Amino acid sequence: MPHFDVVIVGTGSGNSILDERFAGWDVALVERGRFGGTCLNVGCIPTKMFVYTADVAGTPAEAAKLGVDQTLDHVRWRDIRDRIFGRIDPIAESGREYRIGHDDNRNVTVYLGNAVFSGHKELTITPEDGGVPETITADQIVVAAGGRPVVPDIDGLAELPYHTSDTVMRLEKLPRRMTILGGGFVAAEFAHVFSSLGVEVTVVARSGSLLRAEDAGISARFTELARHRWDVRLHTKVVHAEQDGQVSRLQLEGPRGEEVLETDVLLVATGRRPNTDQLDVAATGLQTRDGGHLVVDEYQRTTVDGIWALGDISSPWTLKHVANHEQRVVQHNLLYPDELVASDHRFVPHAVFSSPQIAAVGLTEQAARERDLDYVVATQDYSDVAYGWAMENTTGFAKVLADPRSGTLLGAHILGPQAPTLIQPFIQAMSFGLDARTMARGQYWIHPALPELIENALLKLPLDASPAQ
């Protein structure tokens, strides 16, 4: 039975653990799918390439208010799709070839197949080519096996040719109609992509608003704007689904009563789940939380000594920048076991690349209220700063929460153009302890540029006259 110093399960962020410092280690790398993980192949990278294309396709709709008449003549879907995956697929393949055949990886054994725990620090791997399963052991194991889309239990859904975020970007042709189940960020981003490319989009969500995990003000504004772009059905659930030729027929229950919705493509975007259930983690004694995430401590150690975890399989944040941070923590702790470092999850930012864009870091107002914190809040509209005025943007805004005495920033939320970029100064300020007063007046703000949105929001905060000592 082969034994290794370390086995890494998953080649997303886990693959980045290995560098020249591991040259003397006997390493195994296990991957059951494409090298590169979710982000490279079916997540952040391809989706944002589609989003940028959608943003460009949407410019004619925004240009008229500026006195510029444009038309969108045609969308070459296959050219768009093939351009995007023509860049991504070779990266995944070259990563695989590098680990298997390059001299840098002479100490690395790559297993292409599905791994499950079969004993204490023991994995049994079934090769993807159908070969004989092989069992391996290791002193240490890193579980970085990611997650997958959730498919709800809907009567008849399993018989439909539905899509998830893993498959919808490789459609052969654009449909006339698409129905998206879900009201989260995946649903919001794909609704933007396909509607901008000319598809009639219907969004069906069980909740009363879209992006309900966002600050309530952000969620309400986004939902309001979404209704102008898509057919949005809130407080609505699918109770039955059936296929009739090329058409999917969904039976809905909602405020309109019972009704039937027909669609050409059904996209299920109802969340993601960790892959712990596919690894039989109980066989090696690993504990999971509600929802299936592996239990880890601040050092990314699981409940079994010598087994570590990172990314979507253990983290509640399904974010690549979180997985990359945790990867660096695990990498250090493997190399320097007597000098452990902890993950820093204090200020985890996120963004939604829809239309409008959204970004946030820190507490929502509802979370601050639930914690019974003393806070003040300020909002600043895009339309009231010079560049937002130039853009004729009447819907975007920034919202900031802070402690009224110290000026400590508690949360920041932006809805509007370039929100994922504009949020970065808030992330930096919160990470390094910069208070609202110092942030607003301790530096220059380029005029007239969009960061004045941040400056003005900070200046509007009704902070106490004298900072607390």
Short mmCIF file of C-alpha atoms in Angstrom, two decimals:
data_model
loop_
_atom_site.label_atom_id
_atom_site.label_comp_id
_atom_site.label_asym_id
_atom_site.label_seq_id
_atom_site.Cartn_x
_atom_site.Cartn_y
_atom_site.Cartn_z
CA MET A 1 0.00 0.00 0.00
CA PRO A 2 1.62 3.32 -1.08
CA HIS A 3 2.31 5.73 1.78
CA PHE A 4 2.96 9.47 1.39
CA ASP A 5 4.10 12.35 3.51
CA VAL A 6 1.05 14.31 2.39
CA VAL A 7 -1.97 13.68 0.16
CA ILE A 8 -3.89 16.62 -1.28
CA VAL A 9 -7.45 15.89 -2.40
CA GLY A 10 -8.53 18.46 -4.98
CA THR A 11 -6.59 20.63 -7.44
CA GLY A 12 -8.28 23.99 -6.99
CA SER A 13 -6.59 26.06 -4.30
CA GLY A 14 -5.15 22.85 -2.88
CA ASN A 15 -2.92 22.51 -5.92
CA SER A 16 -1.22 25.81 -5.03
CA ILE A 17 0.11 24.40 -1.76
CA LEU A 18 2.97 22.69 -3.55
CA ASP A 19 6.06 24.77 -4.27
CA GLU A 20 9.81 24.21 -4.18
CA ARG A 21 9.77 23.88 -0.39
CA PHE A 22 7.98 20.55 -0.77
CA ALA A 23 10.64 19.11 -3.10
CA GLY A 24 11.78 16.68 -0.41
CA TRP A 25 8.28 15.49 0.42
CA ASP A 26 6.62 12.40 -1.03
CA VAL A 27 3.34 13.88 -2.27
CA ALA A 28 0.13 12.50 -3.78
CA LEU A 29 -2.37 14.69 -5.58
CA VAL A 30 -5.90 13.40 -6.24
CA GLU A 31 -8.32 14.90 -8.76
CA ARG A 32 -11.57 13.42 -10.07
CA GLY A 33 -12.41 16.17 -12.57
CA ARG A 34 -10.69 19.02 -14.37
CA PHE A 35 -7.54 20.44 -12.89
CA GLY A 36 -8.02 23.90 -11.43
CA GLY A 37 -11.20 23.33 -9.45
CA THR A 38 -14.47 25.23 -9.49
CA CYS A 39 -13.12 28.75 -9.93
CA LEU A 40 -11.12 28.10 -13.08
CA ASN A 41 -13.46 25.70 -14.81
CA VAL A 42 -17.07 26.46 -13.84
CA GLY A 43 -16.93 29.38 -11.44
CA CYS A 44 -15.35 32.79 -11.03
CA ILE A 45 -13.17 32.93 -14.13
CA PRO A 46 -15.54 31.83 -16.93
CA THR A 47 -18.58 33.49 -15.34
CA LYS A 48 -16.82 36.85 -15.20
CA MET A 49 -15.70 36.47 -18.80
CA PHE A 50 -19.36 35.99 -19.71
CA VAL A 51 -20.36 38.87 -17.42
CA TYR A 52 -17.96 41.27 -19.11
CA THR A 53 -19.34 40.25 -22.49
CA ALA A 54 -22.85 40.84 -21.16
CA ASP A 55 -21.83 44.26 -19.86
CA VAL A 56 -20.63 45.21 -23.33
CA ALA A 57 -23.79 43.83 -24.93
CA GLY A 58 -25.85 45.93 -22.52
CA THR A 59 -24.28 49.28 -23.40
CA PRO A 60 -26.87 50.24 -26.07
CA ALA A 61 -29.61 50.12 -23.44
CA GLU A 62 -27.64 52.57 -21.27
CA ALA A 63 -26.40 54.84 -24.05
CA ALA A 64 -29.69 56.48 -25.04
CA LYS A 65 -29.95 58.54 -21.85
CA LEU A 66 -26.57 60.04 -22.72
CA GLY A 67 -27.71 61.06 -26.19
CA VAL A 68 -25.94 58.19 -27.94
CA ASP A 69 -28.05 55.88 -30.09
CA GLN A 70 -26.70 52.35 -30.38
CA THR A 71 -28.16 49.00 -31.37
CA LEU A 72 -27.16 45.43 -30.59
CA ASP A 73 -27.32 43.75 -33.97
CA HIS A 74 -26.33 40.19 -33.19
CA VAL A 75 -24.75 37.95 -30.56
CA ARG A 76 -22.44 35.15 -31.76
CA TRP A 77 -22.96 32.78 -28.86
CA ARG A 78 -20.68 30.02 -30.06
CA ASP A 79 -17.90 32.53 -30.70
CA ILE A 80 -18.34 33.90 -27.18
CA ARG A 81 -18.42 30.45 -25.60
CA ASP A 82 -15.53 29.07 -27.62
CA ARG A 83 -13.36 32.13 -27.01
CA ILE A 84 -13.83 31.79 -23.27
CA PHE A 85 -13.31 28.06 -22.96
CA GLY A 86 -10.65 28.15 -25.66
CA ARG A 87 -8.59 30.04 -23.10
CA ILE A 88 -9.68 28.20 -19.95
CA ASP A 89 -9.56 24.56 -21.06
CA PRO A 90 -5.88 24.69 -22.11
CA ILE A 91 -4.97 26.16 -18.71
CA ALA A 92 -6.67 23.26 -16.94
CA GLU A 93 -4.99 20.74 -19.23
CA SER A 94 -1.55 22.33 -18.91
CA GLY A 95 -1.89 22.27 -15.12
CA ARG A 96 -2.62 18.56 -15.29
CA GLU A 97 0.31 17.91 -17.63
CA TYR A 98 2.64 19.96 -15.44
CA ARG A 99 1.88 17.94 -12.33
CA ILE A 100 2.08 14.61 -14.14
CA GLY A 101 5.11 15.06 -16.35
CA HIS A 102 7.30 18.02 -15.40
CA ASP A 103 10.63 17.47 -13.65
CA ASP A 104 9.54 19.90 -10.93
CA ASN A 105 7.05 17.25 -9.82
CA ARG A 106 9.18 14.12 -9.71
CA ASN A 107 8.15 13.74 -6.07
CA VAL A 108 4.43 14.09 -6.89
CA THR A 109 2.19 11.14 -7.77
CA VAL A 110 -1.03 12.20 -9.48
CA TYR A 111 -4.14 10.06 -9.10
CA LEU A 112 -6.92 10.82 -11.57
CA GLY A 113 -10.05 9.43 -10.01
CA ASN A 114 -12.52 9.57 -7.16
CA ALA A 115 -11.19 9.30 -3.61
CA VAL A 116 -13.12 8.22 -0.52
CA PHE A 117 -11.88 7.69 3.00
CA SER A 118 -11.68 3.98 3.83
CA GLY A 119 -9.94 4.10 7.19
CA HIS A 120 -7.78 6.25 9.44
CA LYS A 121 -5.79 8.55 7.13
CA GLU A 122 -6.54 6.07 4.38
CA LEU A 123 -8.03 6.83 0.96
CA THR A 124 -9.29 4.45 -1.70
CA ILE A 125 -9.13 5.89 -5.21
CA THR A 126 -11.22 4.62 -8.11
CA PRO A 127 -9.45 5.63 -11.35
CA GLU A 128 -11.41 7.71 -13.85
CA ASP A 129 -10.54 5.19 -16.58
CA GLY A 130 -12.33 2.42 -14.71
CA GLY A 131 -9.17 0.70 -13.51
CA VAL A 132 -8.67 -1.22 -10.29
CA PRO A 133 -9.18 0.89 -7.14
CA GLU A 134 -6.03 1.64 -5.14
CA THR A 135 -5.71 2.40 -1.44
CA ILE A 136 -3.12 4.86 -0.15
CA THR A 137 -2.19 6.25 3.27
CA ALA A 138 -0.43 9.39 4.44
CA ASP A 139 1.04 11.11 7.45
CA GLN A 140 -0.97 14.19 6.59
CA ILE A 141 -3.95 14.82 4.32
CA VAL A 142 -5.31 18.08 2.97
CA VAL A 143 -8.98 17.95 2.01
CA ALA A 144 -9.64 20.61 -0.61
CA ALA A 145 -12.35 18.83 -2.59
CA GLY A 146 -14.70 21.79 -2.99
CA GLY A 147 -18.44 21.75 -3.47
CA ARG A 148 -21.15 21.38 -6.06
CA PRO A 149 -24.55 22.86 -6.97
CA VAL A 150 -27.56 21.99 -4.85
CA VAL A 151 -30.41 20.38 -6.78
CA PRO A 152 -33.72 20.72 -4.90
CA ASP A 153 -36.11 17.83 -4.44
CA ILE A 154 -38.82 18.80 -6.94
CA ASP A 155 -41.24 16.25 -8.33
CA GLY A 156 -40.20 15.36 -11.88
CA LEU A 157 -37.06 17.51 -11.96
CA ALA A 158 -34.69 14.55 -12.29
CA GLU A 159 -36.33 13.65 -15.61
CA LEU A 160 -35.69 17.10 -17.10
CA PRO A 161 -32.55 18.14 -19.01
CA TYR A 162 -31.92 20.94 -16.51
CA HIS A 163 -28.65 22.82 -16.18
CA THR A 164 -26.61 24.06 -13.24
CA SER A 165 -23.78 26.58 -13.14
CA ASP A 166 -21.47 23.66 -13.99
CA THR A 167 -23.06 23.13 -17.41
CA VAL A 168 -25.05 26.17 -18.55
CA MET A 169 -22.05 28.07 -19.91
CA ARG A 170 -21.45 25.35 -22.51
CA LEU A 171 -24.89 25.48 -24.12
CA GLU A 172 -24.84 24.71 -27.83
CA LYS A 173 -27.08 27.65 -28.64
CA LEU A 174 -28.88 30.47 -26.89
CA PRO A 175 -32.48 29.65 -26.02
CA ARG A 176 -35.36 32.04 -26.56
CA ARG A 177 -36.52 31.54 -22.96
CA MET A 178 -34.66 30.62 -19.78
CA THR A 179 -36.05 30.06 -16.30
CA ILE A 180 -33.69 30.36 -13.35
CA LEU A 181 -34.59 28.76 -10.02
CA GLY A 182 -33.03 30.66 -7.13
CA GLY A 183 -32.55 34.17 -5.85
CA GLY A 184 -28.89 34.24 -4.84
CA PHE A 185 -25.72 35.50 -6.50
CA VAL A 186 -25.46 32.66 -9.03
CA ALA A 187 -29.02 33.30 -10.21
CA ALA A 188 -28.44 37.07 -10.34
CA GLU A 189 -25.26 36.80 -12.37
CA PHE A 190 -26.59 34.34 -14.93
CA ALA A 191 -29.84 36.29 -15.27
CA HIS A 192 -27.73 39.31 -16.21
CA VAL A 193 -25.58 37.34 -18.65
CA PHE A 194 -28.35 35.67 -20.59
CA SER A 195 -30.81 38.56 -20.59
CA SER A 196 -28.09 40.88 -21.91
CA LEU A 197 -27.49 38.42 -24.75
CA GLY A 198 -31.16 38.51 -25.75
CA VAL A 199 -32.72 35.66 -23.78
CA GLU A 200 -36.11 36.14 -22.10
CA VAL A 201 -35.29 35.40 -18.45
CA THR A 202 -37.69 34.41 -15.68
CA VAL A 203 -36.38 34.18 -12.11
CA VAL A 204 -38.34 32.02 -9.67
CA ALA A 205 -37.45 32.47 -5.98
CA ARG A 206 -39.09 31.11 -2.84
CA SER A 207 -38.12 34.15 -0.77
CA GLY A 208 -39.60 37.63 -0.88
CA SER A 209 -36.51 39.31 -2.32
CA LEU A 210 -33.43 38.60 -4.38
CA LEU A 211 -29.99 38.49 -2.77
CA ARG A 212 -31.57 38.37 0.67
CA ALA A 213 -28.18 37.70 2.32
CA GLU A 214 -27.15 41.24 1.41
CA ASP A 215 -27.90 44.30 3.49
CA ALA A 216 -31.67 44.77 3.41
CA GLY A 217 -31.38 48.10 1.60
CA ILE A 218 -29.15 46.60 -1.07
CA SER A 219 -31.43 43.58 -1.52
CA ALA A 220 -34.54 45.76 -1.82
CA ARG A 221 -32.99 48.08 -4.41
CA PHE A 222 -31.60 45.18 -6.45
CA THR A 223 -34.96 43.39 -6.42
CA GLU A 224 -36.72 46.55 -7.54
CA LEU A 225 -34.31 47.04 -10.45
CA ALA A 226 -34.38 43.34 -11.39
CA ARG A 227 -38.13 43.51 -11.96
CA HIS A 228 -37.48 45.98 -14.79
CA ARG A 229 -35.16 43.52 -16.56
CA TRP A 230 -36.51 40.06 -15.82
CA ASP A 231 -39.80 38.37 -15.06
CA VAL A 232 -39.27 37.96 -11.31
CA ARG A 233 -41.57 35.58 -9.41
CA LEU A 234 -41.08 35.93 -5.64
CA HIS A 235 -42.67 33.83 -2.87
CA THR A 236 -42.99 31.19 -5.58
CA LYS A 237 -42.01 27.52 -5.63
CA VAL A 238 -41.93 24.82 -8.27
CA VAL A 239 -44.07 21.86 -7.20
CA HIS A 240 -43.80 19.75 -10.35
CA ALA A 241 -41.71 19.67 -13.52
CA GLU A 242 -42.12 17.74 -16.75
CA GLN A 243 -40.63 17.69 -20.22
CA ASP A 244 -42.71 18.05 -23.38
CA GLY A 245 -40.45 17.66 -26.39
CA GLN A 246 -37.98 20.55 -26.32
CA VAL A 247 -39.98 22.50 -23.72
CA SER A 248 -39.72 22.21 -19.93
CA ARG A 249 -43.03 22.78 -18.17
CA LEU A 250 -42.99 23.95 -14.54
CA GLN A 251 -45.99 23.97 -12.22
CA LEU A 252 -45.69 26.95 -9.88
CA GLU A 253 -47.37 27.92 -6.64
CA GLY A 254 -47.17 31.52 -5.54
CA PRO A 255 -49.02 34.82 -5.10
CA ARG A 256 -50.69 34.29 -8.48
CA GLY A 257 -51.99 30.92 -7.36
CA GLU A 258 -51.18 27.81 -9.36
CA GLU A 259 -49.83 28.37 -12.86
CA VAL A 260 -47.74 26.64 -15.51
CA LEU A 261 -44.54 28.19 -16.84
CA GLU A 262 -42.95 26.94 -20.06
CA THR A 263 -39.26 27.41 -20.76
CA ASP A 264 -36.62 26.28 -23.23
CA VAL A 265 -33.76 26.04 -20.73
CA LEU A 266 -34.05 25.50 -16.98
CA LEU A 267 -31.13 26.65 -14.83
CA VAL A 268 -31.10 25.42 -11.24
CA ALA A 269 -29.23 27.98 -9.12
CA THR A 270 -30.44 27.24 -5.61
CA GLY A 271 -27.09 27.23 -3.82
CA ARG A 272 -24.04 25.02 -3.35
CA ARG A 273 -23.07 22.27 -0.93
CA PRO A 274 -19.71 20.85 0.21
CA ASN A 275 -18.57 17.51 -1.22
CA THR A 276 -18.08 15.86 2.18
CA ASP A 277 -20.88 13.35 1.54
CA GLN A 278 -19.01 12.03 -1.49
CA LEU A 279 -15.80 11.40 0.48
CA ASP A 280 -17.21 9.23 3.30
CA VAL A 281 -15.44 11.47 5.80
CA ALA A 282 -16.88 9.57 8.76
CA ALA A 283 -14.67 6.61 7.84
CA THR A 284 -11.65 8.51 9.09
CA GLY A 285 -13.43 10.22 11.99
CA LEU A 286 -13.91 13.68 10.52
CA GLN A 287 -16.73 15.74 11.97
CA THR A 288 -19.03 17.99 9.95
CA ARG A 289 -21.24 20.96 10.75
CA ASP A 290 -24.89 21.39 9.82
CA GLY A 291 -24.83 21.71 6.06
CA GLY A 292 -21.96 19.27 5.65
CA HIS A 293 -18.88 21.50 6.03
CA LEU A 294 -15.88 19.91 7.69
CA VAL A 295 -15.19 21.21 11.18
CA VAL A 296 -11.87 23.09 11.28
CA ASP A 297 -10.16 25.31 13.83
CA GLU A 298 -8.43 28.64 13.19
CA TYR A 299 -5.36 26.80 11.86
CA GLN A 300 -7.47 24.84 9.32
CA ARG A 301 -7.00 21.62 11.30
CA THR A 302 -9.89 19.17 11.22
CA THR A 303 -11.00 17.04 14.16
CA VAL A 304 -8.48 14.35 13.16
CA ASP A 305 -4.83 15.05 13.89
CA GLY A 306 -2.86 15.42 10.67
CA ILE A 307 -5.85 16.12 8.44
CA TRP A 308 -6.39 19.68 7.23
CA ALA A 309 -9.16 21.24 5.16
CA LEU A 310 -9.63 24.42 3.16
CA GLY A 311 -11.97 26.09 0.73
CA ASP A 312 -15.60 25.28 0.00
CA ILE A 313 -15.53 21.92 1.75
CA SER A 314 -14.93 23.53 5.14
CA SER A 315 -15.65 27.23 4.71
CA PRO A 316 -19.09 28.88 4.76
CA TRP A 317 -17.76 31.39 2.23
CA THR A 318 -17.81 29.91 -1.27
CA LEU A 319 -15.19 32.42 -2.38
CA LYS A 320 -11.91 31.83 -4.17
CA HIS A 321 -10.09 34.56 -2.26
CA VAL A 322 -11.03 32.83 1.00
CA ALA A 323 -9.85 29.45 -0.31
CA ASN A 324 -6.57 31.01 -1.46
CA HIS A 325 -6.03 32.59 1.97
CA GLU A 326 -6.73 29.29 3.70
CA GLN A 327 -4.40 27.53 1.27
CA ARG A 328 -1.54 29.81 2.31
CA VAL A 329 -2.33 29.09 5.97
CA VAL A 330 -2.30 25.32 5.43
CA GLN A 331 0.86 25.56 3.35
CA HIS A 332 2.68 27.42 6.13
CA ASN A 333 1.39 25.10 8.85
CA LEU A 334 2.49 21.99 6.97
CA LEU A 335 5.97 23.41 6.55
CA TYR A 336 6.31 24.96 10.01
CA PRO A 337 4.28 22.85 12.46
CA ASP A 338 5.87 24.56 15.47
CA GLU A 339 4.97 28.05 14.21
CA LEU A 340 1.30 27.74 13.30
CA VAL A 341 -0.52 30.72 11.82
CA ALA A 342 -4.28 31.24 11.96
CA SER A 343 -6.70 32.13 9.21
CA ASP A 344 -8.07 35.67 9.32
CA HIS A 345 -11.77 35.68 8.51
CA ARG A 346 -12.59 38.99 10.19
CA PHE A 347 -13.33 41.01 7.08
CA VAL A 348 -14.28 38.71 4.21
CA PRO A 349 -15.52 40.74 1.23
CA HIS A 350 -17.70 39.54 -1.60
CA ALA A 351 -19.14 40.83 -4.84
CA VAL A 352 -22.06 40.05 -7.12
CA PHE A 353 -21.30 40.66 -10.79
CA SER A 354 -24.82 41.28 -11.99
CA SER A 355 -26.41 44.49 -13.19
CA PRO A 356 -26.12 46.53 -11.09
CA GLN A 357 -22.97 45.23 -9.46
CA ILE A 358 -22.82 44.76 -5.70
CA ALA A 359 -19.96 44.50 -3.22
CA ALA A 360 -19.80 44.35 0.55
CA VAL A 361 -17.55 43.79 3.53
CA GLY A 362 -18.38 43.55 7.21
CA LEU A 363 -21.76 43.66 8.91
CA THR A 364 -25.12 44.34 7.33
CA GLU A 365 -27.37 46.73 9.21
CA GLN A 366 -29.67 43.87 10.19
CA ALA A 367 -26.68 41.94 11.61
CA ALA A 368 -25.54 44.97 13.61
CA ARG A 369 -29.06 45.34 14.97
CA GLU A 370 -29.29 41.64 15.88
CA ARG A 371 -26.00 41.93 17.79
CA ASP A 372 -27.38 44.95 19.64
CA LEU A 373 -24.39 47.05 18.56
CA ASP A 374 -24.28 50.81 18.90
CA TYR A 375 -23.83 52.03 15.33
CA VAL A 376 -24.51 54.90 12.96
CA VAL A 377 -25.18 54.65 9.25
CA ALA A 378 -24.77 56.88 6.21
CA THR A 379 -25.64 56.48 2.55
CA GLN A 380 -24.32 58.27 -0.50
CA ASP A 381 -25.95 58.16 -3.94
CA TYR A 382 -23.90 57.88 -7.11
CA SER A 383 -26.00 60.71 -8.53
CA ASP A 384 -24.64 63.11 -5.91
CA VAL A 385 -20.96 62.74 -6.77
CA ALA A 386 -19.44 64.25 -9.88
CA TYR A 387 -18.64 61.11 -11.84
CA GLY A 388 -21.92 59.45 -10.94
CA TRP A 389 -23.60 62.61 -12.21
CA ALA A 390 -21.66 62.27 -15.47
CA MET A 391 -22.85 58.67 -15.75
CA GLU A 392 -26.48 59.72 -15.21
CA ASN A 393 -26.68 56.97 -12.60
CA THR A 394 -29.80 57.41 -10.49
CA THR A 395 -29.99 54.05 -8.71
CA GLY A 396 -26.57 53.29 -7.24
CA PHE A 397 -25.49 54.05 -3.69
CA ALA A 398 -23.00 53.26 -0.96
CA LYS A 399 -23.91 52.50 2.64
CA VAL A 400 -21.50 52.62 5.58
CA LEU A 401 -21.89 51.52 9.21
CA ALA A 402 -19.57 52.67 11.98
CA ASP A 403 -19.22 52.92 15.73
CA PRO A 404 -20.41 56.44 16.64
CA ARG A 405 -17.64 57.10 19.17
CA SER A 406 -14.48 55.50 17.81
CA GLY A 407 -15.40 55.74 14.14
CA THR A 408 -14.49 52.07 13.71
CA LEU A 409 -15.93 50.82 10.45
CA LEU A 410 -18.41 47.98 10.95
CA GLY A 411 -19.62 47.37 7.41
CA ALA A 412 -19.73 48.80 3.90
CA HIS A 413 -22.08 48.02 1.03
CA ILE A 414 -22.11 49.34 -2.54
CA LEU A 415 -24.63 48.87 -5.34
CA GLY A 416 -23.70 50.31 -8.70
CA PRO A 417 -21.02 50.48 -11.41
CA GLN A 418 -17.56 49.25 -10.39
CA ALA A 419 -18.78 48.25 -6.92
CA PRO A 420 -16.30 45.32 -6.64
CA THR A 421 -13.44 47.75 -7.22
CA LEU A 422 -14.80 50.58 -5.09
CA ILE A 423 -15.17 48.32 -2.04
CA GLN A 424 -11.42 47.70 -1.79
CA PRO A 425 -10.55 50.86 0.22
CA PHE A 426 -13.10 49.76 2.82
CA ILE A 427 -11.53 46.29 2.99
CA GLN A 428 -8.11 47.84 3.47
CA ALA A 429 -9.32 50.29 6.11
CA MET A 430 -11.11 47.62 8.14
CA SER A 431 -8.22 45.17 7.86
CA PHE A 432 -5.65 47.67 9.11
CA GLY A 433 -7.79 49.47 11.67
CA LEU A 434 -8.27 52.78 9.87
CA ASP A 435 -11.23 54.64 11.39
CA ALA A 436 -13.80 56.58 9.39
CA ARG A 437 -12.48 60.03 10.33
CA THR A 438 -8.90 59.24 9.38
CA MET A 439 -9.95 57.46 6.21
CA ALA A 440 -12.07 60.40 5.06
CA ARG A 441 -9.68 63.24 5.81
CA GLY A 442 -6.26 61.61 6.02
CA GLN A 443 -5.74 61.27 2.28
CA TYR A 444 -6.50 62.81 -1.10
CA TRP A 445 -9.54 61.67 -3.07
CA ILE A 446 -9.20 62.21 -6.82
CA HIS A 447 -11.79 64.61 -8.19
CA PRO A 448 -13.90 63.92 -10.11
CA ALA A 449 -13.67 60.15 -9.70
CA LEU A 450 -16.01 57.51 -8.35
CA PRO A 451 -14.10 56.97 -5.07
CA GLU A 452 -15.62 60.28 -3.97
CA LEU A 453 -18.67 58.10 -3.34
CA ILE A 454 -16.71 56.54 -0.48
CA GLU A 455 -15.35 59.84 0.80
CA ASN A 456 -18.78 61.45 0.95
CA ALA A 457 -20.37 58.43 2.63
CA LEU A 458 -17.70 58.56 5.33
CA LEU A 459 -18.17 62.30 5.85
CA LYS A 460 -21.91 61.82 6.24
CA LEU A 461 -21.52 59.46 9.20
CA PRO A 462 -23.03 61.19 12.27
CA LEU A 463 -20.06 60.42 14.51
CA ASP A 464 -19.68 61.86 17.99
CA ALA A 465 -17.82 65.16 18.04
CA SER A 466 -14.93 63.79 20.09
CA PRO A 467 -13.48 60.33 19.41
CA ALA A 468 -13.62 57.96 22.36
CA GLN A 469 -10.32 57.55 24.14
#
